XYZ file of C-alpha atoms in Angstrom:
489
model
C -5.741 -15.991 -29.004
C -2.977 -15.045 -31.444
C -0.287 -12.711 -29.925
C -0.416 -10.533 -32.959
C -4.313 -10.266 -32.920
C -3.873 -9.042 -29.267
C -1.134 -6.669 -29.669
C -1.837 -3.339 -28.027
C -0.925 -1.412 -31.112
C -3.518 0.646 -32.540
C -5.324 -1.739 -35.079
C -8.908 -1.397 -35.822
C -9.618 -4.701 -33.869
C -7.811 -3.595 -30.884
C -9.568 -0.323 -30.700
C -12.916 -2.177 -30.534
C -11.546 -4.406 -27.874
C -10.252 -1.513 -25.756
C -13.541 0.193 -26.176
C -15.161 -2.706 -24.818
C -12.917 -3.638 -21.913
C -11.811 -0.270 -20.554
C -14.543 2.126 -21.815
C -12.086 4.422 -23.385
C -12.120 4.261 -27.292
C -9.533 6.829 -28.353
C -6.617 8.874 -26.754
C -7.388 12.372 -25.709
C -6.559 15.075 -28.363
C -3.875 17.414 -27.655
C -5.113 20.147 -25.158
C -5.269 23.790 -26.312
C -6.433 26.582 -24.201
C -7.980 26.861 -20.652
C -11.477 25.670 -21.592
C -10.207 22.626 -23.274
C -7.964 21.878 -20.147
C -11.197 22.279 -17.806
C -13.134 19.939 -20.036
C -10.362 17.309 -19.956
C -9.824 17.802 -16.125
C -13.353 17.414 -15.212
C -13.472 14.152 -17.613
C -10.352 12.777 -15.804
C -11.416 13.628 -12.540
C -14.568 11.682 -12.881
C -12.710 8.646 -14.016
C -10.241 8.873 -11.296
C -12.676 9.418 -8.364
C -14.615 6.492 -9.745
C -11.886 4.417 -8.745
C -10.102 6.196 -6.012
C -13.251 6.788 -3.689
C -14.074 3.078 -3.349
C -10.432 2.344 -3.160
C -9.755 4.871 -0.417
C -12.561 3.245 1.465
C -11.138 -0.247 1.051
C -7.683 0.645 1.899
C -8.627 2.816 4.968
C -10.718 -0.248 6.146
C -8.116 -2.504 5.811
C -5.455 -0.467 7.467
C -7.986 0.257 10.211
C -8.008 -3.376 11.150
C -4.357 -3.016 12.851
C -5.018 0.478 13.746
C -8.205 -0.365 16.021
C -6.454 -3.284 17.532
C -3.614 -0.919 18.262
C -5.945 1.556 19.789
C -7.447 -1.062 22.022
C -4.017 -2.235 22.888
C -3.232 1.293 24.127
C -6.450 0.903 26.679
C -4.964 -2.482 27.787
C -1.577 -1.019 28.928
C 1.456 0.731 27.903
C 3.596 -2.528 27.525
C 0.811 -4.045 25.537
C 0.774 -0.851 23.250
C 4.442 -0.774 22.852
C 4.650 -4.601 22.109
C 1.939 -4.483 19.525
C 3.456 -1.468 17.870
C 6.649 -3.060 17.269
C 5.123 -6.516 16.134
C 2.830 -4.475 13.809
C 5.515 -2.109 12.404
C 8.638 -4.688 12.465
C 7.572 -8.110 12.188
C 4.263 -7.668 10.454
C 5.356 -4.465 8.562
C 8.561 -6.123 7.101
C 6.410 -9.017 5.855
C 3.568 -6.684 4.523
C 6.229 -4.624 2.655
C 7.452 -7.729 0.930
C 4.064 -9.066 0.065
C 2.381 -5.787 -1.048
C 5.598 -5.006 -3.011
C 5.728 -8.504 -4.886
C 2.149 -8.093 -5.681
C 2.535 -4.768 -7.330
C 4.305 -6.692 -10.301
C 0.791 -8.183 -10.836
C -0.693 -4.676 -10.633
C 1.535 -3.742 -13.662
C 0.697 -6.696 -15.834
C -2.854 -7.236 -15.277
C -3.530 -3.215 -15.707
C -1.876 -3.241 -18.815
C -3.076 -6.717 -20.228
C -6.651 -5.419 -19.291
C -6.184 -2.190 -21.270
C -4.843 -4.243 -24.319
C -8.126 -6.594 -24.100
C -6.069 -9.691 -23.004
C -8.704 -10.438 -20.310
C -8.085 -14.191 -20.353
C -4.393 -13.609 -18.877
C -5.496 -11.865 -15.696
C -6.447 -15.247 -13.897
C -3.294 -16.960 -14.912
C -1.178 -13.932 -13.719
C -3.018 -13.876 -10.397
C -2.247 -17.782 -9.929
C 1.587 -17.129 -10.575
C 1.475 -14.618 -7.869
C -0.237 -16.765 -5.450
C 2.461 -19.526 -5.933
C 5.421 -16.997 -5.482
C 3.576 -15.319 -2.540
C 2.844 -18.516 -0.474
C 6.238 -19.659 -0.910
C 7.587 -16.277 0.407
C 5.099 -16.607 3.128
C 6.636 -19.913 4.189
C 10.080 -18.336 4.507
C 8.938 -15.194 6.049
C 7.296 -17.523 8.848
C 10.643 -17.949 10.434
C 10.934 -14.258 10.985
C 7.773 -14.533 13.182
C 8.867 -17.722 14.999
C 12.242 -16.253 15.855
C 10.778 -12.379 16.563
C 11.874 -12.318 20.077
C 15.554 -12.911 19.759
C 15.493 -10.787 16.467
C 14.124 -7.765 18.454
C 16.384 -8.213 21.274
C 19.253 -8.564 18.910
C 18.678 -5.025 17.182
C 18.171 -3.536 20.686
C 14.682 -3.605 21.906
C 14.097 -4.056 25.489
C 13.625 -7.493 26.825
C 9.993 -7.074 28.033
C 8.718 -5.357 24.912
C 10.573 -8.119 22.843
C 9.140 -11.031 24.521
C 5.872 -9.927 24.341
C 5.991 -8.733 20.791
C 7.548 -12.102 20.016
C 4.599 -13.791 21.613
C 2.147 -11.550 19.590
C 3.898 -12.558 16.449
C 3.469 -16.329 16.770
C -0.148 -15.554 17.044
C -0.027 -13.515 13.948
C 1.206 -16.154 11.604
C -2.104 -16.991 9.975
C -2.146 -13.252 9.074
C 0.861 -13.728 7.049
C -0.674 -16.204 4.950
C -3.686 -14.104 4.341
C -1.442 -11.441 3.203
C -0.232 -13.843 0.346
C -3.535 -14.781 -0.534
C -5.241 -11.487 -0.424
C -3.027 -9.130 -2.343
C -3.040 -10.890 -5.786
C -6.594 -11.122 -5.462
C -6.821 -7.274 -4.848
C -4.589 -6.521 -7.831
C -6.704 -9.070 -9.891
C -9.816 -7.135 -9.162
C -8.357 -3.656 -9.376
C -7.064 -4.042 -12.791
C -10.819 -4.899 -13.897
C -11.973 -1.708 -11.815
C -14.238 -4.405 -9.783
C -13.614 -1.926 -6.709
C -17.057 -2.005 -5.205
C -16.967 -5.685 -4.211
C -13.774 -5.134 -2.394
C -14.999 -2.109 -0.625
C -18.125 -3.785 0.540
C -16.327 -6.721 1.857
C -13.660 -4.652 3.664
C -16.558 -2.429 5.140
C -18.239 -5.736 6.629
C -14.862 -6.765 7.894
C -14.132 -3.571 9.666
C -17.618 -3.548 11.313
C -17.045 -7.094 12.605
C -13.436 -6.464 13.558
C -14.340 -3.325 15.857
C -16.849 -5.341 17.630
C -15.114 -8.350 18.035
C -11.745 -6.351 19.397
C -14.000 -4.705 22.044
C -15.243 -7.945 23.082
C -12.370 -9.962 23.286
C -9.499 -7.455 24.301
C -11.622 -5.372 26.747
C -14.775 -6.802 27.564
C -13.394 -10.577 27.953
C -9.932 -9.247 29.008
C -8.191 -11.485 26.415
C -5.763 -8.650 25.895
C -3.272 -9.021 22.805
C -4.290 -12.662 22.334
C -7.692 -11.579 21.565
C -6.494 -8.929 19.368
C -4.402 -11.377 17.423
C -7.370 -13.880 16.878
C -9.569 -11.072 15.759
C -6.907 -9.770 13.268
C -6.627 -13.291 11.733
C -10.219 -13.816 11.488
C -10.813 -10.391 9.748
C -8.036 -10.763 7.010
C -9.088 -14.413 6.299
C -12.746 -13.266 6.165
C -11.958 -10.926 3.378
C -9.791 -13.417 1.564
C -12.665 -16.056 1.587
C -15.335 -13.393 0.702
C -13.354 -12.041 -2.366
C -12.861 -15.698 -3.541
C -16.437 -16.452 -3.294
C -17.099 -13.139 -5.491
C -14.585 -14.564 -8.178
C -15.768 -18.132 -8.147
C -19.314 -16.858 -8.617
C -18.511 -15.816 -12.352
C -18.669 -12.091 -12.046
C -15.144 -11.778 -13.645
C -16.131 -13.319 -16.875
C -13.087 -14.246 -19.099
C -10.695 -12.980 -16.248
C -11.382 -16.112 -14.416
C -11.707 -19.338 -16.363
C -10.349 -21.609 -13.475
C -7.180 -23.014 -12.151
C -4.574 -23.419 -14.756
C -1.373 -25.304 -15.227
C -0.145 -22.173 -17.402
C 0.371 -20.420 -14.002
C 3.615 -22.707 -13.736
C 5.063 -21.081 -17.031
C 7.695 -18.561 -16.646
C 7.692 -18.498 -12.988
C 11.371 -17.377 -12.702
C 10.618 -14.411 -14.804
C 7.671 -13.673 -12.561
C 9.799 -14.025 -9.550
C 12.256 -11.490 -10.989
C 9.523 -8.927 -11.767
C 8.003 -9.490 -8.333
C 11.385 -8.957 -6.630
C 11.936 -5.619 -8.427
C 8.456 -4.363 -7.363
C 9.189 -5.865 -3.657
C 12.346 -4.022 -3.355
C 10.819 -0.664 -4.470
C 7.853 -0.887 -1.968
C 9.698 -2.545 0.809
C 12.032 0.443 0.943
C 9.135 2.689 1.530
C 7.326 0.507 4.142
C 10.557 -0.280 6.192
C 11.305 3.388 6.156
C 8.456 3.801 8.703
C 9.582 0.709 10.422
C 12.871 2.179 10.995
C 11.567 5.371 12.447
C 9.836 3.010 15.260
C 12.954 1.130 15.869
C 15.228 4.309 16.114
C 12.836 5.477 18.842
C 13.313 2.495 20.757
C 17.032 3.417 21.455
C 16.034 6.877 22.813
C 15.798 7.548 26.547
C 12.598 6.663 28.250
C 12.053 4.389 25.000
C 8.478 3.073 25.983
C 7.042 6.618 25.851
C 9.021 7.484 22.671
C 7.771 4.195 20.985
C 4.235 4.722 22.211
C 4.029 8.399 21.063
C 5.726 7.721 17.702
C 3.672 4.765 16.949
C 0.427 6.788 17.465
C 1.743 9.397 14.967
C 2.635 6.732 12.395
C -0.693 5.247 13.016
C -2.488 8.579 11.891
C 0.107 8.895 9.074
C -0.823 5.378 8.241
C -4.492 6.322 7.976
C -3.714 9.095 5.808
C -1.319 7.093 3.575
C -4.202 4.536 3.122
C -6.233 7.332 1.697
C -3.009 8.139 -0.636
C -2.913 4.735 -1.451
C -6.342 4.855 -2.793
C -5.238 7.385 -5.230
C -1.987 5.232 -5.597
C -4.200 2.344 -6.866
C -6.468 4.632 -8.970
C -3.762 6.091 -10.970
C -1.990 2.808 -11.281
C -5.219 1.324 -13.132
C -5.537 4.538 -15.178
C -1.903 4.565 -16.343
C -1.572 0.916 -16.951
C -4.728 0.604 -18.583
C -4.288 3.502 -20.830
C -0.648 2.625 -21.684
C -1.791 -0.987 -22.348
C -4.534 0.613 -24.991
C -1.759 2.759 -26.321
C -3.213 6.214 -25.060
C 0.086 7.924 -23.978
C -1.723 11.434 -23.807
C -4.500 10.212 -21.393
C -1.936 8.268 -19.365
C 0.178 11.588 -18.983
C -2.972 13.947 -18.198
C -4.082 11.311 -15.528
C -0.846 11.971 -13.690
C -1.500 15.722 -13.633
C -5.014 15.274 -11.932
C -4.007 12.557 -9.500
C -1.141 15.044 -8.277
C -3.468 17.711 -7.740
C -6.054 15.915 -5.882
C -3.431 14.169 -3.648
C -1.981 17.515 -2.513
C -5.519 19.103 -1.737
C -6.637 16.057 0.119
C -3.150 16.153 2.219
C -3.602 19.714 2.911
C -7.181 19.098 4.288
C -5.965 16.098 6.545
C -3.354 18.532 8.041
C -5.855 21.153 8.816
C -8.152 18.929 10.676
C -5.108 17.564 12.661
C -4.183 21.174 13.728
C -7.717 22.135 14.461
C -8.041 19.073 16.826
C -4.708 18.843 18.124
C -5.746 19.199 21.745
C -8.194 16.345 21.467
C -7.021 13.488 19.309
C -4.170 12.192 21.517
C -6.637 11.115 24.134
C -8.141 9.008 21.525
C -5.040 6.549 21.361
C -3.692 6.509 24.926
C -4.670 6.892 28.444
C -1.106 7.932 29.622
C -0.873 11.866 29.916
C 3.172 11.461 29.180
C 2.210 9.902 25.921
C -0.581 12.459 25.179
C 1.735 15.256 25.706
C 4.464 13.702 23.645
C 2.260 13.311 20.800
C 0.933 16.953 21.031
C 4.529 18.025 20.784
C 4.809 16.263 17.583
C 1.664 17.567 16.081
C 3.182 20.277 13.759
C 5.547 17.682 12.263
C 2.843 15.254 11.726
C 0.722 17.834 9.889
C 3.636 18.416 7.369
C 3.994 14.675 7.084
C 0.429 14.327 6.114
C 0.753 16.553 3.290
C 4.040 14.846 1.882
C 2.939 11.452 2.624
C -0.384 11.800 0.656
C 1.498 13.084 -2.538
C 4.361 10.665 -2.613
C 2.193 7.211 -2.889
C 0.086 8.639 -5.794
C 3.538 9.198 -7.722
C 4.554 5.589 -6.567
C 1.377 4.621 -8.298
C 2.291 6.165 -11.643
C 5.442 4.293 -11.266
C 3.664 0.950 -10.696
C 1.302 1.592 -13.649
C 4.043 2.199 -15.953
C 6.178 -0.502 -14.626
C 9.287 1.685 -13.437
C 9.801 -0.330 -10.162
C 13.420 -1.060 -10.660
C 14.156 2.678 -11.337
C 12.193 3.700 -8.447
C 14.048 1.036 -6.166
C 17.306 2.924 -6.720
C 15.837 6.192 -6.154
C 14.405 4.990 -2.935
C 17.545 3.674 -1.612
C 19.512 6.932 -2.213
C 16.793 9.230 -0.778
C 15.741 7.189 2.176
C 18.659 5.289 3.300
C 21.732 7.192 1.984
C 20.088 10.825 2.725
C 17.104 10.423 5.031
C 18.148 7.812 7.810
C 21.581 9.319 8.470
C 20.222 12.743 8.606
C 17.685 11.757 11.223
C 19.947 9.753 13.193
C 22.377 12.784 13.394
C 19.447 15.154 14.244
C 17.976 12.652 16.803
C 21.204 11.760 18.594
C 24.096 13.812 17.827
C 22.008 17.001 17.756
C 19.879 15.649 20.599
C 16.601 16.547 19.129
C 15.196 13.050 19.974
C 12.263 11.829 18.225
C 11.534 15.128 16.498
C 14.991 14.947 14.856
C 14.796 11.507 13.851
C 11.416 12.020 12.328
C 12.477 15.399 10.753
C 15.596 13.922 8.866
C 13.547 11.068 7.383
C 11.002 13.448 6.454
C 13.396 15.394 4.365
C 14.323 12.150 2.731
C 10.828 11.656 1.613
C 10.768 15.369 0.254
C 13.636 14.761 -2.019
C 12.377 11.379 -3.326
C 8.844 13.215 -4.078
C 10.556 15.963 -5.950
C 12.562 13.475 -8.120
C 9.376 11.444 -8.858
C 7.766 14.669 -9.951
C 10.680 15.516 -12.185
C 10.774 12.002 -13.739
C 7.104 12.201 -14.439
C 7.421 15.561 -16.085
C 10.314 14.237 -18.267
C 8.784 11.092 -19.192
C 8.373 10.228 -22.998
C 4.848 8.751 -22.876
C 4.514 7.718 -26.334
C 7.754 5.428 -25.601
C 6.050 4.165 -22.314
C 3.095 2.936 -24.458
C 5.184 1.302 -27.087
C 6.971 -0.421 -24.162
C 3.822 -1.655 -22.505
C 2.978 -3.220 -25.806
C 6.251 -5.112 -25.588
C 5.630 -6.270 -22.047
C 2.320 -7.378 -22.801
C 3.646 -9.664 -25.703
C 6.407 -11.085 -23.582
C 4.304 -12.234 -20.670
C 1.302 -13.265 -22.324
C 3.592 -15.466 -24.440
């Protein structure tokens, strides 16, 4: 296909392509009056929830794999729970942040290319991302191999470090499943093929829950059984999604393996690194929270309590990531199709729903504050510590349900590099030092650490809202057109 013919500028031919591929033939007209706003809000809500609902289900299912293993580990023993929490939050969390972050470059390119009608480039982009992520996984594997000395070096107790290091070795297959899965996910998301991902993730979750109970508790394999089930569940999703793609359901988007995947790899690496830095800084922020708790008095109880809270926040964030993926698809598709007003309005709608859902989840937590700690741990000390953190946890659910949606806007528009700088300032120059001061100098313990770091997230969220409000969306649509020309060439 000639580049000039596939340009996202508003030519007659491209309008036909856009209508065919995205279902949106024209940009929305300027909104005049309350009735006009309500009509457009209802229409955009329908489009958003069509994407968000199955994506929320998918992300909750995928996150629940580790969360279920962590829950069963809490019934194996407190040391097992602490070791799995450290491995899952620090070792796997570090790697997951890099993998998801580098994969988000694919989210920007695939989404905008799909909106512009350049369907044949999606498969090439996915293969480029595979190459980069598998090489990255090979490098990250050493982090798994030397997990025990690394954890001891950063101050974790020897017992927790040794067991977490052993767990990390067992989890190396999951690392390579991450490398395979996230490019596939972005490839399918860009085409709005969400139901297939949801179905596969749902089946994986059911199998995972049963096998985890069987191996970890019934057969008493403990953490080794949990690791084997986690590896199986992630590779099951990868294989099932590839079968779906290879069956021909993606049409022009997948035309087979191509040598074109090796073209412009360095440029793709640079774009992926910018995306990785943006998302890694967010993922590692929670990882740091668990690490700092390990330096407190009675570290095992502190780590257990905080890991349960971050587990719950993680489930809530998976709902928010459903909005993140949906708004990324909406913004990237509409910018690629040169529909700036539609892209801007979709941001308003997603922020509204993310706040409402966050408040609902916080209310549920407060209502069941006496019951939920026992689900995650048998220790009364741990349960009491979790109960004490409930008010802060409720506030965190509201903030952390809104922030990922705004990050999705950034991914859809291709702002990863700018947001990375904002994350550094808000999280690590402001949030982390404030948390350490409140936690250790003011002696507020876990509550102080979390309160300081939550403040950093609030500041970052306010800045993202301000950026979205000040954005020239016509200019963003023009930049999307230039980006598509560059990467398709």
